[in-house]
């Protein structure tokens, strides 16, 4: 319920506050912060409407492409990957307990992958009264791809498998469906959400 409502609230915010009217990286990041706090407040209000909604929270990650620049906002452990010249780069930073341990040098990345608290989230929509997103931007070249996904994908599908799927198909819907299928074949231990974006050579469309 929280994830579905979060997407709906974000869509409402964008509809009522057209991002096309916003110019410049700093202004876009401020827009992202305002959007996330609107969604966060809306989730908190919704959680008070029914007993079964109390305490609900969700991760939220989203992207916007403007003049070949990819802007990303993130709260939680869903991810955005940037695929450039046959290399997969994770753009977002996981808001998790084990990722904090990795950044402090307390455990290795390999140890984090198998840590018993690897799914403990340190930042989530609806988790606190105020939740600013991490914001990133990166220039996109023709033929670059972007993958937006939940942990249900990246915990089951390796970077090399992601790259193989992108290399096997130029259709982004097909790529998304293949990644979900691969995640299920590799274990399918969680819900899987996937969006694939292709920077077209002819224009700035995605």
PDB file of C-alpha atoms in Angstrom:
ATOM      1  CA  UNK A   1       0.000   0.000   0.000  1.00  0.00           C
ATOM      2  CA  UNK A   2       2.771   2.430   0.912  1.00  0.00           C
ATOM      3  CA  UNK A   3       4.695   1.912  -2.338  1.00  0.00           C
ATOM      4  CA  UNK A   4       1.579   2.211  -4.507  1.00  0.00           C
ATOM      5  CA  UNK A   5       0.447   5.338  -2.675  1.00  0.00           C
ATOM      6  CA  UNK A   6       3.960   6.795  -2.853  1.00  0.00           C
ATOM      7  CA  UNK A   7       4.016   6.548  -6.646  1.00  0.00           C
ATOM      8  CA  UNK A   8       0.508   8.034  -6.867  1.00  0.00           C
ATOM      9  CA  UNK A   9       1.398  10.945  -4.584  1.00  0.00           C
ATOM     10  CA  UNK A  10       4.588  11.643  -6.567  1.00  0.00           C
ATOM     11  CA  UNK A  11       2.595  11.622  -9.813  1.00  0.00           C
ATOM     12  CA  UNK A  12       0.088  14.042  -8.266  1.00  0.00           C
ATOM     13  CA  UNK A  13       2.884  16.393  -7.243  1.00  0.00           C
ATOM     14  CA  UNK A  14       4.462  16.383 -10.706  1.00  0.00           C
ATOM     15  CA  UNK A  15       1.058  16.896 -12.360  1.00  0.00           C
ATOM     16  CA  UNK A  16       0.263  19.892 -10.171  1.00  0.00           C
ATOM     17  CA  UNK A  17       3.822  21.299 -10.292  1.00  0.00           C
ATOM     18  CA  UNK A  18       5.153  20.784 -13.844  1.00  0.00           C
ATOM     19  CA  UNK A  19       8.866  20.057 -13.656  1.00  0.00           C
ATOM     20  CA  UNK A  20       9.300  21.369 -17.207  1.00  0.00           C
ATOM     21  CA  UNK A  21       9.038  24.879 -15.724  1.00  0.00           C
ATOM     22  CA  UNK A  22      12.093  24.247 -13.504  1.00  0.00           C
ATOM     23  CA  UNK A  23      15.549  25.118 -14.868  1.00  0.00           C
ATOM     24  CA  UNK A  24      19.021  24.365 -13.531  1.00  0.00           C
ATOM     25  CA  UNK A  25      20.401  21.539 -11.392  1.00  0.00           C
ATOM     26  CA  UNK A  26      19.998  23.331  -8.070  1.00  0.00           C
ATOM     27  CA  UNK A  27      16.362  24.192  -8.787  1.00  0.00           C
ATOM     28  CA  UNK A  28      15.625  20.647  -9.932  1.00  0.00           C
ATOM     29  CA  UNK A  29      17.145  19.199  -6.754  1.00  0.00           C
ATOM     30  CA  UNK A  30      15.032  21.603  -4.676  1.00  0.00           C
ATOM     31  CA  UNK A  31      12.012  20.418  -6.668  1.00  0.00           C
ATOM     32  CA  UNK A  32      12.947  16.806  -5.828  1.00  0.00           C
ATOM     33  CA  UNK A  33      13.201  17.646  -2.123  1.00  0.00           C
ATOM     34  CA  UNK A  34       9.809  19.358  -2.157  1.00  0.00           C
ATOM     35  CA  UNK A  35       8.268  16.433  -4.044  1.00  0.00           C
ATOM     36  CA  UNK A  36       9.673  13.849  -1.647  1.00  0.00           C
ATOM     37  CA  UNK A  37       8.535  15.777   1.410  1.00  0.00           C
ATOM     38  CA  UNK A  38       5.054  16.095  -0.105  1.00  0.00           C
ATOM     39  CA  UNK A  39       4.968  12.330  -0.639  1.00  0.00           C
ATOM     40  CA  UNK A  40       6.390  11.682   2.816  1.00  0.00           C
ATOM     41  CA  UNK A  41       3.788  13.887   4.512  1.00  0.00           C
ATOM     42  CA  UNK A  42       1.000  12.322   2.440  1.00  0.00           C
ATOM     43  CA  UNK A  43       2.086   8.804   3.453  1.00  0.00           C
ATOM     44  CA  UNK A  44       2.208   9.837   7.112  1.00  0.00           C
ATOM     45  CA  UNK A  45      -1.303  11.271   6.866  1.00  0.00           C
ATOM     46  CA  UNK A  46      -2.580   8.166   5.072  1.00  0.00           C
ATOM     47  CA  UNK A  47      -1.070   5.916   7.741  1.00  0.00           C
ATOM     48  CA  UNK A  48      -3.459   7.478  10.270  1.00  0.00           C
ATOM     49  CA  UNK A  49      -6.608   6.659   8.304  1.00  0.00           C
ATOM     50  CA  UNK A  50      -6.744   2.906   8.994  1.00  0.00           C
ATOM     51  CA  UNK A  51      -5.258   0.697  11.730  1.00  0.00           C
ATOM     52  CA  UNK A  52      -3.627  -1.571   9.141  1.00  0.00           C
ATOM     53  CA  UNK A  53      -1.796   1.409   7.628  1.00  0.00           C
ATOM     54  CA  UNK A  54      -0.107   2.494  10.863  1.00  0.00           C
ATOM     55  CA  UNK A  55       3.685   2.473  10.545  1.00  0.00           C
ATOM     56  CA  UNK A  56       3.743   1.789   6.809  1.00  0.00           C
ATOM     57  CA  UNK A  57       6.724   3.073   4.823  1.00  0.00           C
ATOM     58  CA  UNK A  58       8.326   2.630   1.426  1.00  0.00           C
ATOM     59  CA  UNK A  59      11.469   3.268  -0.555  1.00  0.00           C
ATOM     60  CA  UNK A  60      11.243   5.743  -3.431  1.00  0.00           C
ATOM     61  CA  UNK A  61      13.558   6.302  -6.366  1.00  0.00           C
ATOM     62  CA  UNK A  62      12.828   8.332  -9.493  1.00  0.00           C
ATOM     63  CA  UNK A  63      14.581   9.909 -12.472  1.00  0.00           C
ATOM     64  CA  UNK A  64      14.090  12.836 -14.819  1.00  0.00           C
ATOM     65  CA  UNK A  65      15.922  13.465 -18.099  1.00  0.00           C
ATOM     66  CA  UNK A  66      16.358  17.052 -19.265  1.00  0.00           C
ATOM     67  CA  UNK A  67      18.668  18.101 -22.126  1.00  0.00           C
ATOM     68  CA  UNK A  68      20.580  14.806 -21.888  1.00  0.00           C
ATOM     69  CA  UNK A  69      21.177  15.167 -18.161  1.00  0.00           C
ATOM     70  CA  UNK A  70      19.801  12.430 -15.923  1.00  0.00           C
ATOM     71  CA  UNK A  71      18.557  13.701 -12.553  1.00  0.00           C
ATOM     72  CA  UNK A  72      17.914  11.132  -9.821  1.00  0.00           C
ATOM     73  CA  UNK A  73      16.220  11.295  -6.422  1.00  0.00           C
ATOM     74  CA  UNK A  74      16.422   8.441  -3.924  1.00  0.00           C
ATOM     75  CA  UNK A  75      15.197   7.472  -0.450  1.00  0.00           C
ATOM     76  CA  UNK A  76      15.811   3.908   0.696  1.00  0.00           C
ATOM     77  CA  UNK A  77      17.485   0.975  -1.012  1.00  0.00           C
ATOM     78  CA  UNK A  78      15.923   0.925  -4.463  1.00  0.00           C
ATOM     79  CA  UNK A  79      18.560   1.790  -7.036  1.00  0.00           C
ATOM     80  CA  UNK A  80      19.385   3.571 -10.270  1.00  0.00           C
ATOM     81  CA  UNK A  81      22.084   2.093 -12.501  1.00  0.00           C
ATOM     82  CA  UNK A  82      23.754   3.874 -15.411  1.00  0.00           C
ATOM     83  CA  UNK A  83      24.972   1.683 -18.274  1.00  0.00           C
ATOM     84  CA  UNK A  84      27.690   3.361 -20.339  1.00  0.00           C
ATOM     85  CA  UNK A  85      30.048   1.688 -22.819  1.00  0.00           C
ATOM     86  CA  UNK A  86      29.426  -1.830 -21.501  1.00  0.00           C
ATOM     87  CA  UNK A  87      29.930  -0.832 -17.883  1.00  0.00           C
ATOM     88  CA  UNK A  88      27.283  -0.855 -15.159  1.00  0.00           C
ATOM     89  CA  UNK A  89      27.518   1.957 -12.592  1.00  0.00           C
ATOM     90  CA  UNK A  90      25.346   2.238  -9.482  1.00  0.00           C
ATOM     91  CA  UNK A  91      24.308   5.892  -9.169  1.00  0.00           C
ATOM     92  CA  UNK A  92      22.329   5.783  -5.938  1.00  0.00           C
ATOM     93  CA  UNK A  93      23.597   5.048  -2.440  1.00  0.00           C
ATOM     94  CA  UNK A  94      21.652   2.497  -0.390  1.00  0.00           C
ATOM     95  CA  UNK A  95      20.158   3.843   2.822  1.00  0.00           C
ATOM     96  CA  UNK A  96      20.734   0.658   4.785  1.00  0.00           C
ATOM     97  CA  UNK A  97      22.386  -0.369   8.038  1.00  0.00           C
ATOM     98  CA  UNK A  98      24.944  -2.595   6.311  1.00  0.00           C
ATOM     99  CA  UNK A  99      25.858   0.042   3.731  1.00  0.00           C
ATOM    100  CA  UNK A 100      26.623   2.409   6.593  1.00  0.00           C
ATOM    101  CA  UNK A 101      28.895  -0.294   8.048  1.00  0.00           C
ATOM    102  CA  UNK A 102      30.653  -0.661   4.683  1.00  0.00           C
ATOM    103  CA  UNK A 103      31.229   3.102   4.406  1.00  0.00           C
ATOM    104  CA  UNK A 104      32.670   3.118   7.932  1.00  0.00           C
ATOM    105  CA  UNK A 105      34.996   0.245   7.033  1.00  0.00           C
ATOM    106  CA  UNK A 106      33.464  -2.063   9.641  1.00  0.00           C
ATOM    107  CA  UNK A 107      32.623  -4.779   7.087  1.00  0.00           C
ATOM    108  CA  UNK A 108      33.469  -5.511   3.455  1.00  0.00           C
ATOM    109  CA  UNK A 109      31.067  -5.281   0.526  1.00  0.00           C
ATOM    110  CA  UNK A 110      31.127  -9.078   0.275  1.00  0.00           C
ATOM    111  CA  UNK A 111      30.235  -9.403   3.956  1.00  0.00           C
ATOM    112  CA  UNK A 112      27.403  -6.914   3.481  1.00  0.00           C
ATOM    113  CA  UNK A 113      25.848  -9.098   0.778  1.00  0.00           C
ATOM    114  CA  UNK A 114      25.319 -11.874   3.338  1.00  0.00           C
ATOM    115  CA  UNK A 115      24.791  -9.837   6.503  1.00  0.00           C
ATOM    116  CA  UNK A 116      21.732 -10.814   8.543  1.00  0.00           C
ATOM    117  CA  UNK A 117      20.681  -7.157   8.745  1.00  0.00           C
ATOM    118  CA  UNK A 118      21.199  -6.368   5.059  1.00  0.00           C
ATOM    119  CA  UNK A 119      17.516  -5.454   4.592  1.00  0.00           C
ATOM    120  CA  UNK A 120      17.357  -2.985   7.498  1.00  0.00           C
ATOM    121  CA  UNK A 121      16.508   0.431   5.999  1.00  0.00           C
ATOM    122  CA  UNK A 122      17.850   3.615   7.609  1.00  0.00           C
ATOM    123  CA  UNK A 123      15.770   6.056   5.559  1.00  0.00           C
ATOM    124  CA  UNK A 124      12.277   5.523   4.111  1.00  0.00           C
ATOM    125  CA  UNK A 125       9.237   7.460   2.955  1.00  0.00           C
ATOM    126  CA  UNK A 126       6.797   7.505   5.856  1.00  0.00           C
ATOM    127  CA  UNK A 127       9.485   6.535   8.329  1.00  0.00           C
ATOM    128  CA  UNK A 128      10.075  10.055   9.669  1.00  0.00           C
ATOM    129  CA  UNK A 129       8.344  13.420   9.632  1.00  0.00           C
ATOM    130  CA  UNK A 130      11.078  14.841   7.366  1.00  0.00           C
ATOM    131  CA  UNK A 131      12.960  12.904   4.707  1.00  0.00           C
ATOM    132  CA  UNK A 132      15.203  14.595   2.153  1.00  0.00           C
ATOM    133  CA  UNK A 133      16.303  12.499  -0.819  1.00  0.00           C
ATOM    134  CA  UNK A 134      19.813  11.974  -2.088  1.00  0.00           C
ATOM    135  CA  UNK A 135      20.057  13.785  -5.426  1.00  0.00           C
ATOM    136  CA  UNK A 136      22.395  13.023  -8.327  1.00  0.00           C
ATOM    137  CA  UNK A 137      22.878  14.128 -11.908  1.00  0.00           C
ATOM    138  CA  UNK A 138      24.888  12.679 -14.757  1.00  0.00           C
ATOM    139  CA  UNK A 139      25.288  13.504 -18.448  1.00  0.00           C
ATOM    140  CA  UNK A 140      23.882  10.907 -20.835  1.00  0.00           C
ATOM    141  CA  UNK A 141      25.251  10.120 -24.274  1.00  0.00           C
ATOM    142  CA  UNK A 142      23.373   8.460 -27.141  1.00  0.00           C
ATOM    143  CA  UNK A 143      22.967   4.698 -26.542  1.00  0.00           C
ATOM    144  CA  UNK A 144      23.390   5.056 -22.764  1.00  0.00           C
ATOM    145  CA  UNK A 145      20.842   3.114 -20.723  1.00  0.00           C
ATOM    146  CA  UNK A 146      19.353   3.572 -17.266  1.00  0.00           C
ATOM    147  CA  UNK A 147      17.932   0.917 -14.972  1.00  0.00           C
ATOM    148  CA  UNK A 148      15.643   1.808 -12.057  1.00  0.00           C
ATOM    149  CA  UNK A 149      14.869  -1.149  -9.811  1.00  0.00           C
ATOM    150  CA  UNK A 150      13.946  -2.458  -6.390  1.00  0.00           C
ATOM    151  CA  UNK A 151      16.166  -4.730  -4.297  1.00  0.00           C
ATOM    152  CA  UNK A 152      14.162  -7.685  -5.575  1.00  0.00           C
ATOM    153  CA  UNK A 153      16.116  -7.342  -8.810  1.00  0.00           C
ATOM    154  CA  UNK A 154      19.668  -6.521  -7.793  1.00  0.00           C
ATOM    155  CA  UNK A 155      19.783  -9.102  -5.014  1.00  0.00           C
ATOM    156  CA  UNK A 156      19.037 -11.814  -7.576  1.00  0.00           C
ATOM    157  CA  UNK A 157      20.576 -10.520 -10.831  1.00  0.00           C
ATOM    158  CA  UNK A 158      24.277  -9.656 -11.128  1.00  0.00           C
ATOM    159  CA  UNK A 159      25.703  -6.621 -12.929  1.00  0.00           C
ATOM    160  CA  UNK A 160      27.031  -8.885 -15.676  1.00  0.00           C
ATOM    161  CA  UNK A 161      23.579 -10.394 -16.207  1.00  0.00           C
ATOM    162  CA  UNK A 162      22.047  -6.908 -16.345  1.00  0.00           C
ATOM    163  CA  UNK A 163      24.586  -5.898 -18.987  1.00  0.00           C
ATOM    164  CA  UNK A 164      23.957  -9.063 -21.009  1.00  0.00           C
ATOM    165  CA  UNK A 165      20.221  -8.406 -21.082  1.00  0.00           C
ATOM    166  CA  UNK A 166      20.719  -4.821 -22.250  1.00  0.00           C
ATOM    167  CA  UNK A 167      23.121  -6.016 -24.958  1.00  0.00           C
ATOM    168  CA  UNK A 168      20.678  -8.670 -26.152  1.00  0.00           C
ATOM    169  CA  UNK A 169      17.750  -6.328 -26.796  1.00  0.00           C
ATOM    170  CA  UNK A 170      17.171  -2.728 -27.884  1.00  0.00           C
ATOM    171  CA  UNK A 171      13.563  -2.793 -26.681  1.00  0.00           C
ATOM    172  CA  UNK A 172      13.342  -1.423 -23.147  1.00  0.00           C
ATOM    173  CA  UNK A 173      10.053  -3.164 -22.329  1.00  0.00           C
ATOM    174  CA  UNK A 174      11.608  -6.459 -23.392  1.00  0.00           C
ATOM    175  CA  UNK A 175      14.683  -5.759 -21.241  1.00  0.00           C
ATOM    176  CA  UNK A 176      12.518  -5.033 -18.197  1.00  0.00           C
ATOM    177  CA  UNK A 177      10.525  -8.230 -18.677  1.00  0.00           C
ATOM    178  CA  UNK A 178      13.702 -10.288 -19.112  1.00  0.00           C
ATOM    179  CA  UNK A 179      15.184  -8.875 -15.919  1.00  0.00           C
ATOM    180  CA  UNK A 180      12.071  -9.741 -13.923  1.00  0.00           C
ATOM    181  CA  UNK A 181      12.129 -13.226 -15.429  1.00  0.00           C
ATOM    182  CA  UNK A 182      15.832 -13.632 -14.601  1.00  0.00           C
ATOM    183  CA  UNK A 183      15.273 -12.477 -11.005  1.00  0.00           C
ATOM    184  CA  UNK A 184      12.532 -15.070 -10.590  1.00  0.00           C
ATOM    185  CA  UNK A 185      14.678 -17.801 -12.135  1.00  0.00           C
ATOM    186  CA  UNK A 186      17.562 -16.909  -9.824  1.00  0.00           C
ATOM    187  CA  UNK A 187      15.433 -17.214  -6.705  1.00  0.00           C
ATOM    188  CA  UNK A 188      12.663 -14.640  -6.809  1.00  0.00           C
ATOM    189  CA  UNK A 189      12.751 -14.032  -3.069  1.00  0.00           C
ATOM    190  CA  UNK A 190      11.183 -10.553  -3.211  1.00  0.00           C
ATOM    191  CA  UNK A 191       8.912  -8.355  -5.291  1.00  0.00           C
ATOM    192  CA  UNK A 192      10.651  -7.031  -8.403  1.00  0.00           C
ATOM    193  CA  UNK A 193      10.112  -3.564  -9.898  1.00  0.00           C
ATOM    194  CA  UNK A 194      12.054  -2.563 -13.026  1.00  0.00           C
ATOM    195  CA  UNK A 195      12.106   0.440 -15.377  1.00  0.00           C
ATOM    196  CA  UNK A 196      14.537   0.580 -18.313  1.00  0.00           C
ATOM    197  CA  UNK A 197      15.381   3.814 -20.153  1.00  0.00           C
ATOM    198  CA  UNK A 198      17.258   4.247 -23.432  1.00  0.00           C
ATOM    199  CA  UNK A 199      18.779   7.561 -24.513  1.00  0.00           C
ATOM    200  CA  UNK A 200      17.831   7.762 -28.181  1.00  0.00           C
ATOM    201  CA  UNK A 201      20.429   9.040 -30.628  1.00  0.00           C
ATOM    202  CA  UNK A 202      17.980  11.157 -32.639  1.00  0.00           C
ATOM    203  CA  UNK A 203      16.679  13.268 -29.772  1.00  0.00           C
ATOM    204  CA  UNK A 204      16.545  13.849 -26.025  1.00  0.00           C
ATOM    205  CA  UNK A 205      13.541  11.550 -25.630  1.00  0.00           C
ATOM    206  CA  UNK A 206      13.604   8.450 -23.463  1.00  0.00           C
TER     207      UNK A 206
END
